[in-house]
CSV table of C-alpha atoms in Angstrom, one decimal:
chain,number,residue,atom,x,y,z
A,1455,GLN,CA,82.2,109.6,113.1
A,1456,LEU,CA,85.3,111.0,111.4
A,1457,GLY,CA,84.2,109.8,108.0
A,1458,LEU,CA,87.0,107.2,107.3
A,1459,THR,CA,86.0,104.4,105.0
A,1460,VAL,CA,85.2,101.1,106.9
A,1461,ARG,CA,83.3,98.0,106.2
A,1462,VAL,CA,79.8,97.7,107.7
A,1463,ARG,CA,80.1,95.4,110.7
A,1464,ASN,CA,77.8,92.7,111.8
A,1465,GLU,CA,76.6,92.1,115.3
A,1466,THR,CA,78.5,88.9,115.6
A,1467,MET,CA,81.8,87.5,114.4
A,1468,VAL,CA,81.9,85.9,110.8
A,1469,ALA,CA,81.9,82.2,111.4
A,1470,ASP,CA,85.1,80.1,111.3
A,1471,ILE,CA,87.7,82.9,111.0
A,1472,PRO,CA,90.6,83.3,113.5
A,1473,ALA,CA,89.4,85.8,116.1
A,1474,SER,CA,92.6,86.3,118.3
A,1475,VAL,CA,96.2,87.1,117.7
A,1476,LYS,CA,97.4,83.5,118.3
A,1477,ALA,CA,94.7,82.0,116.1
A,1478,ALA,CA,95.6,84.5,113.3
A,1479,GLU,CA,99.3,83.6,113.7
A,1480,HIS,CA,98.6,79.9,113.6
A,1481,TRP,CA,96.4,80.5,110.5
A,1482,LEU,CA,99.2,82.3,108.8
A,1483,GLU,CA,101.6,79.5,109.4
A,1484,ASN,CA,99.4,77.1,107.3
A,1485,LEU,CA,98.9,79.2,104.2
A,1486,PRO,CA,100.1,77.8,100.8
A,1487,ILE,CA,103.2,79.9,100.5
A,1488,ALA,CA,104.3,78.4,97.4
A,1489,ASP,CA,101.2,79.6,95.5
A,1490,MET,CA,101.3,83.4,95.8
A,1491,GLY,CA,97.9,83.9,94.1
A,1492,GLU,CA,96.1,81.5,96.4
A,1493,THR,CA,97.7,82.9,99.5
A,1494,ALA,CA,96.8,86.5,98.6
A,1495,SER,CA,93.3,85.5,97.9
A,1496,LYS,CA,93.0,83.7,101.2
A,1497,VAL,CA,94.5,86.7,103.1
A,1498,PHE,CA,92.1,89.1,101.3
A,1499,HIS,CA,89.0,87.1,102.3
A,1500,TYR,CA,90.2,86.8,105.8
A,1501,LEU,CA,90.7,90.6,106.0
A,1502,TYR,CA,87.3,91.1,104.4
A,1503,ASP,CA,85.6,88.9,107.1
A,1504,LEU,CA,87.6,90.4,109.8
A,1505,ASN,CA,86.6,93.9,108.8
A,1506,GLN,CA,82.8,92.9,109.0
A,1507,SER,CA,83.3,91.5,112.5
A,1508,PRO,CA,82.9,93.3,115.9
A,1509,LEU,CA,86.3,93.4,117.7
A,1510,ALA,CA,87.8,95.5,120.4
A,1511,PRO,CA,90.2,98.0,119.0
A,1512,LYS,CA,93.2,96.5,120.6
A,1513,VAL,CA,92.5,93.0,119.4
A,1514,ARG,CA,91.8,94.2,115.9
A,1515,LEU,CA,95.0,96.2,115.8
A,1516,GLN,CA,97.0,93.3,117.0
A,1517,ILE,CA,95.5,90.9,114.4
A,1518,LEU,CA,96.2,93.4,111.7
A,1519,GLU,CA,99.8,93.9,112.8
A,1520,ALA,CA,100.2,90.2,112.7
A,1521,LEU,CA,99.1,90.1,109.2
A,1522,VAL,CA,101.1,93.0,108.0
A,1523,PRO,CA,104.4,91.1,107.3
A,1524,THR,CA,102.6,88.5,105.2
A,1525,CYS,CA,100.7,91.3,103.4
A,1526,GLU,CA,103.9,93.3,102.7
A,1527,THR,CA,105.6,90.3,101.1
A,1528,LEU,CA,102.4,89.5,99.1
A,1529,ILE,CA,102.1,93.2,97.8
A,1530,ASP,CA,105.8,93.5,97.0
A,1531,SER,CA,105.8,90.1,95.1
A,1532,LEU,CA,102.5,90.7,93.3
A,1533,SER,CA,103.6,94.3,92.3
A,1534,GLU,CA,106.7,92.8,90.6
A,1535,ILE,CA,104.5,90.9,88.3
A,1536,TYR,CA,102.9,93.9,86.5
A,1537,VAL,CA,105.0,97.0,87.5
A,1538,HIS,CA,107.5,96.5,84.6
A,1539,SER,CA,104.8,95.5,82.1
A,1540,PRO,CA,103.3,97.5,79.1
A,1541,LEU,CA,100.2,99.7,79.8
A,1542,LYS,CA,98.0,97.1,78.2
A,1543,TYR,CA,98.6,93.9,80.2
A,1544,SER,CA,97.2,90.4,80.3
A,1545,GLN,CA,94.6,88.9,82.6
A,1546,ARG,CA,97.2,87.4,84.8
A,1547,LEU,CA,98.9,90.8,85.3
A,1548,GLN,CA,95.5,92.4,85.8
A,1549,SER,CA,94.6,89.9,88.5
A,1550,ALA,CA,97.9,90.6,90.3
A,1551,SER,CA,97.2,94.4,90.4
A,1552,GLU,CA,93.7,93.8,91.5
A,1553,LEU,CA,94.9,91.6,94.3
A,1554,VAL,CA,97.3,94.2,95.4
A,1555,HIS,CA,94.6,96.9,95.5
A,1556,ALA,CA,92.2,94.7,97.4
A,1557,LEU,CA,94.8,93.7,100.0
A,1558,ALA,CA,95.8,97.3,100.6
A,1559,SER,CA,92.3,98.5,100.7
A,1560,GLU,CA,91.1,96.0,103.3
A,1561,LEU,CA,94.1,96.8,105.5
A,1562,VAL,CA,93.1,100.6,105.3
A,1563,PHE,CA,89.5,99.6,106.2
A,1564,GLY,CA,90.7,97.6,109.2
A,1565,PHE,CA,93.0,100.3,110.6
A,1566,ASN,CA,90.3,102.9,109.9
A,1567,ALA,CA,87.9,100.8,112.0
A,1568,VAL,CA,90.4,100.9,115.0
A,1569,ILE,CA,90.6,104.7,114.6
A,1570,GLU,CA,86.9,105.3,114.3
A,1571,ASP,CA,86.1,103.0,117.3
A,1572,ILE,CA,88.7,104.7,119.5
A,1573,ASN,CA,87.6,108.3,118.5
A,1574,GLN,CA,83.9,107.4,119.3
A,1575,ASN,CA,84.6,106.2,122.7
A,1576,PRO,CA,86.1,108.8,125.2
A,1577,GLN,CA,87.4,106.0,127.5
A,1578,PHE,CA,89.3,104.4,124.6
A,1579,LEU,CA,90.5,107.7,123.5
A,1580,GLU,CA,92.0,108.5,126.9
A,1581,LYS,CA,93.4,104.9,127.3
A,1582,TYR,CA,94.8,104.4,123.6
A,1583,ASN,CA,95.7,108.0,122.7
A,1584,LYS,CA,99.5,107.4,122.9
A,1585,THR,CA,99.6,103.6,121.8
A,1586,ILE,CA,97.0,102.0,119.6
A,1587,LEU,CA,95.6,105.2,118.0
A,1588,PRO,CA,98.9,106.5,116.5
A,1589,ALA,CA,99.8,102.9,115.4
A,1590,ALA,CA,96.5,102.6,113.6
A,1591,CYS,CA,96.9,106.1,112.0
A,1592,ALA,CA,100.3,105.4,110.7
A,1593,ASN,CA,99.4,102.0,109.3
A,1594,ALA,CA,96.3,103.5,107.6
A,1595,LEU,CA,98.4,106.1,106.0
A,1596,HIS,CA,101.0,103.5,104.9
A,1597,TYR,CA,98.5,101.5,103.0
A,1598,LEU,CA,96.8,104.5,101.6
A,1599,GLY,CA,100.3,105.3,100.3
A,1600,GLN,CA,100.4,101.8,98.8
A,1601,ILE,CA,97.2,102.4,96.9
A,1602,GLN,CA,98.5,105.8,95.8
A,1603,LEU,CA,101.8,104.2,94.6
A,1604,GLN,CA,100.0,101.6,92.6
A,1605,ARG,CA,97.8,104.2,90.8
A,1606,TYR,CA,101.1,105.9,89.7
A,1607,GLN,CA,102.5,102.5,88.7
A,1608,LEU,CA,99.6,101.9,86.4
A,1609,TYR,CA,99.3,105.5,85.2
A,1610,LYS,CA,95.9,106.0,86.8
A,1611,SER,CA,94.6,108.9,88.7
A,1612,VAL,CA,94.5,108.9,92.5
A,1613,GLY,CA,90.8,109.4,93.6
A,1614,GLY,CA,89.8,112.2,96.0
A,1615,LYS,CA,88.8,109.6,98.5
A,1616,VAL,CA,92.5,108.7,99.1
A,1617,TRP,CA,93.4,112.3,99.8
A,1618,ARG,CA,90.3,112.9,101.9
A,1619,GLN,CA,91.2,109.9,104.3
A,1620,GLN,CA,94.7,111.2,104.6
A,1621,ASN,CA,93.5,114.6,105.5
A,1622,ILE,CA,91.0,113.2,108.2
A,1623,ILE,CA,93.9,111.2,109.8
A,1624,PHE,CA,96.2,114.3,109.7
A,1625,LYS,CA,93.6,116.4,111.4
A,1626,LEU,CA,93.0,113.9,114.1
A,1627,ALA,CA,96.7,113.3,114.7
A,1628,THR,CA,97.2,117.2,114.9
A,1629,ALA,CA,94.3,117.7,117.3
A,1630,ASN,CA,95.7,115.0,119.5
A,1631,ASP,CA,99.4,116.0,119.2
A,1632,LEU,CA,100.3,112.7,117.6
A,1633,LEU,CA,102.0,113.8,114.4
A,1634,ASP,CA,105.5,113.2,115.7
A,1635,HIS,CA,104.8,110.5,118.3
A,1636,LYS,CA,107.3,107.7,118.0
A,1637,LEU,CA,105.5,104.4,117.3
A,1638,LYS,CA,106.5,101.3,119.4
A,1639,LYS,CA,106.3,97.5,119.1
A,1640,SER,CA,105.0,96.1,115.8
A,1641,SER,CA,104.4,99.5,114.2
A,1642,SER,CA,107.8,100.9,115.1
A,1643,PRO,CA,109.2,100.6,111.6
A,1644,LEU,CA,106.8,103.2,110.4
A,1645,ILE,CA,108.4,105.6,112.7
A,1646,SER,CA,105.6,108.1,113.1
A,1647,ILE,CA,102.3,109.3,111.5
A,1648,LYS,CA,104.2,112.4,110.2
A,1649,LYS,CA,106.7,110.3,108.3
A,1650,GLN,CA,104.0,108.2,106.6
A,1651,LEU,CA,102.1,111.3,105.6
A,1652,ILE,CA,105.2,113.1,104.3
A,1653,ILE,CA,106.1,110.0,102.1
A,1654,ASN,CA,102.7,110.0,100.5
A,1655,LEU,CA,102.6,113.8,100.0
A,1656,THR,CA,106.2,114.0,98.5
A,1657,LEU,CA,105.5,111.0,96.2
A,1658,SER,CA,102.9,113.1,94.5
A,1659,ILE,CA,105.2,116.0,93.7
A,1660,CYS,CA,107.9,113.8,92.1
A,1661,ASN,CA,106.0,114.0,88.8
A,1662,PRO,CA,105.2,110.2,89.0
A,1663,TYR,CA,103.1,110.1,85.9
A,1664,GLN,CA,106.3,111.0,83.8
A,1665,MET,CA,108.2,108.1,85.2
A,1666,LYS,CA,109.0,105.0,83.4
A,1667,HIS,CA,107.7,101.6,84.6
A,1668,GLY,CA,109.1,100.7,88.0
A,1669,GLU,CA,110.6,104.2,88.7
A,1670,ALA,CA,107.8,105.3,90.9
A,1671,SER,CA,108.5,102.2,93.1
A,1672,ALA,CA,112.1,103.1,93.4
A,1673,VAL,CA,111.3,106.7,94.3
A,1674,TYR,CA,108.9,105.5,97.0
A,1675,GLU,CA,111.5,103.3,98.6
A,1676,SER,CA,114.0,106.2,98.7
A,1677,LEU,CA,111.4,108.4,100.2
A,1678,LYS,CA,111.6,106.1,103.3
A,1679,VAL,CA,115.0,107.7,103.8
A,1680,LEU,CA,114.4,111.1,102.4
A,1681,ALA,CA,111.3,111.7,104.5
A,1682,ASN,CA,113.5,112.1,107.5
A,1683,TYR,CA,114.8,115.3,106.0
A,1684,ILE,CA,111.6,116.8,104.6
A,1685,GLU,CA,109.6,119.2,106.8
A,1686,LEU,CA,105.9,120.0,106.9
A,1687,VAL,CA,105.6,123.7,108.1
A,1688,SER,CA,102.5,125.8,108.8
A,1689,GLY,CA,102.1,128.2,106.0
A,1690,THR,CA,104.5,128.7,103.1
A,1691,ASN,CA,107.9,130.5,102.7
A,1692,SER,CA,110.8,130.8,100.2
A,1693,ASN,CA,111.8,127.2,100.9
A,1694,THR,CA,108.4,125.7,100.2
A,1695,LEU,CA,107.7,125.3,96.5
A,1696,PHE,CA,104.7,123.0,97.2
A,1697,ALA,CA,101.9,123.1,99.8
A,1698,TYR,CA,99.7,120.6,101.3
A,1699,LEU,CA,96.0,121.6,101.6
A,1700,PRO,CA,94.1,119.5,104.1
A,1701,GLU,CA,90.8,121.1,103.4
A,1702,THR,CA,90.8,119.9,99.8
A,1703,GLU,CA,90.8,116.5,98.2
A,1704,ILE,CA,93.7,117.0,95.9
A,1705,PRO,CA,97.5,116.3,96.1
A,1706,PRO,CA,99.9,119.0,97.1
A,1707,GLN,CA,100.0,122.0,94.8
A,1708,PRO,CA,102.7,124.6,93.8
A,1709,ALA,CA,102.6,127.2,96.6
A,1710,ASN,CA,102.4,130.2,94.1
A,1711,ALA,CA,99.3,128.7,92.5
A,1712,ILE,CA,97.0,128.8,95.6
A,1713,GLU,CA,94.7,131.7,95.0
A,1714,ASN,CA,92.8,131.5,98.2
A,1715,GLU,CA,95.2,133.2,100.6
A,1716,SER,CA,93.0,132.4,103.7
A,1717,GLN,CA,93.0,128.7,102.9
A,1718,LYS,CA,94.8,126.5,105.6
A,1719,LYS,CA,98.0,125.3,104.0
A,1720,TYR,CA,101.2,123.5,105.0
A,1721,GLY,CA,104.4,124.1,103.1
A,1722,ILE,CA,106.5,121.1,102.2
A,1723,ASP,CA,110.2,122.1,102.8
A,1724,LEU,CA,112.5,120.0,100.7
A,1725,THR,CA,115.7,121.9,101.4
A,1726,GLN,CA,117.5,119.2,103.2
A,1727,ALA,CA,116.3,116.4,101.0
A,1728,ILE,CA,117.4,118.3,97.9
A,1729,SER,CA,120.9,118.8,99.5
A,1730,MET,CA,121.0,115.1,100.3
A,1731,LEU,CA,120.2,114.1,96.7
A,1732,GLU,CA,122.8,116.6,95.3
A,1733,ASN,CA,125.4,115.3,97.7
A,1734,SER,CA,124.6,111.7,96.7
A,1735,MET,CA,125.2,112.5,93.1
A,1736,MET,CA,128.5,114.3,93.8
A,1737,GLU,CA,129.7,111.5,95.9
A,1738,LYS,CA,128.8,109.0,93.1
A,1739,ARG,CA,131.0,110.9,90.7
A,1740,SER,CA,134.0,111.2,93.0
A,1741,GLY,CA,135.3,107.7,92.4
A,1742,PHE,CA,137.6,106.5,95.1
A,1743,LEU,CA,136.6,109.2,97.5
A,1744,SER,CA,132.9,107.9,97.4
A,1745,ARG,CA,134.2,105.2,99.9
A,1746,PHE,CA,134.2,107.9,102.5
A,1747,LYS,CA,130.8,109.2,101.7
A,1748,LYS,CA,128.5,110.3,104.4
A,1749,SER,CA,125.1,110.5,102.8
A,1750,PRO,CA,122.6,107.7,103.3
A,1751,GLU,CA,122.4,105.1,100.7
A,1752,LEU,CA,119.6,105.8,98.1
A,1753,THR,CA,118.3,103.1,95.8
A,1754,LEU,CA,118.0,105.5,92.8
A,1755,ASP,CA,120.0,105.7,89.6
A,1756,GLU,CA,121.6,108.9,88.7
A,1757,ASP,CA,119.2,109.7,86.0
A,1758,LEU,CA,116.3,109.2,88.4
A,1759,LYS,CA,118.0,111.4,91.0
A,1760,ALA,CA,118.2,114.1,88.5
A,1761,GLN,CA,114.6,113.7,87.5
A,1762,VAL,CA,113.4,114.0,91.2
A,1763,LEU,CA,115.6,117.0,91.8
A,1764,GLU,CA,114.2,118.7,88.8
A,1765,SER,CA,110.6,118.0,90.0
A,1766,TRP,CA,111.4,119.4,93.4
A,1767,ASN,CA,113.3,122.5,92.1
A,1768,THR,CA,110.8,123.6,89.5
A,1769,VAL,CA,107.0,123.6,89.1
A,1770,LYS,CA,106.1,121.3,86.2
A,1771,THR,CA,103.1,122.0,84.0
A,1772,ARG,CA,103.6,118.7,82.1
A,1773,ASN,CA,101.9,116.4,84.6
A,1774,PHE,CA,99.4,114.5,82.6
A,1775,ILE,CA,98.9,110.7,82.7
A,1776,ARG,CA,100.5,108.4,80.2
A,1777,ILE,CA,97.8,106.6,78.2
A,1778,ASN,CA,97.8,104.3,75.2
A,1779,SER,CA,97.1,106.0,71.9
A,1780,ASN,CA,96.7,104.8,68.2
A,1781,GLU,CA,97.3,108.4,66.9
A,1782,SER,CA,100.1,108.9,64.3
A,1783,THR,CA,103.0,111.3,64.9
A,1784,GLN,CA,105.0,113.0,62.2
A,1785,VAL,CA,108.6,113.7,62.8
A,1786,ALA,CA,110.8,115.9,60.6
A,1787,VAL,CA,114.6,115.3,61.1
A,1788,GLY,CA,117.1,117.9,59.8
A,1789,LEU,CA,116.7,121.3,58.2
A,1790,ALA,CA,115.8,120.1,54.8
A,1791,ALA,CA,113.1,117.8,56.1
A,1792,SER,CA,111.7,120.4,58.4
A,1793,HIS,CA,111.6,123.0,55.6
A,1794,HIS,CA,109.8,120.5,53.3
A,1795,PHE,CA,107.3,119.7,56.1
A,1796,LEU,CA,106.6,123.4,56.8
A,1797,VAL,CA,106.2,124.2,53.1
A,1798,GLU,CA,103.8,121.3,52.7
A,1799,ARG,CA,101.8,122.2,55.8
A,1800,PHE,CA,101.6,126.0,55.4
A,1801,GLY,CA,102.3,126.4,51.7
A,1802,GLN,CA,105.1,129.0,52.2
A,1803,GLY,CA,108.6,128.9,50.8
């Protein structure tokens, strides 16, 4: 086994759940769309039962892909409930965040099961190496990215298990020459395994814990465009300020902070993406001439673009997580107040 997280599967199908693509599509059509919470709960329980049931990799992938559009809608809608809320939120907001995490996790478990089943069977590996396997890998990375994003939205740490699973998929894709393989059919919007990995890696080096509510989501959406201009290169060079370490369970680190020179590392080259952001900001300021802009449209305001650029151009030491605190803060405004504060504190004139 590769070591990906999956549900323990029964020898027989869980009773009374759709076990084919057509049955799943029919089941989806009858969901109570008007009640988002109930719909999300039903989809979660279906995924939970599906992940415990024995299915052929192709059938499992097809059912999961059929569920993806509904899950994407649910995750986006539920995220909006809590993403702009204070750090301490109500039971309703907590329920919404828990449902988002549960949906994303079950989707990861499902796609992981497809990957594990194919990898363990040489015939499956030969048959599905360029079709089902890369689709499952990219989808698993996508929903690991959703989990990662939610942790940033809630100012919570991203567990080592999330990075470990991304590392396993990266190594598998590299070994089978699948990183740049173009996805087809239902998974084609994800483009490739490499793009999904780059989105996740780059999001972590945007200093997400110092962003305001909702800004991490905006950056994540923009990375779907910017990831096309970010390169993952073997080793590090003058263009790679950050490095991805697939043998560790941590996010990308500043390249100059890696002490073990023999450690396998991949540089994240942001050169083209930085140029794109800079051009986008220049075009925004050019008034009438902005009508003739050539840079792709980015859903970031100018302040957030500047914040991302600063994160990518410099190594930040202030990367702690925002937390609630009841501690008091003293502020001295002006020279006279500062002088009085210093004299009071240190007893010197």
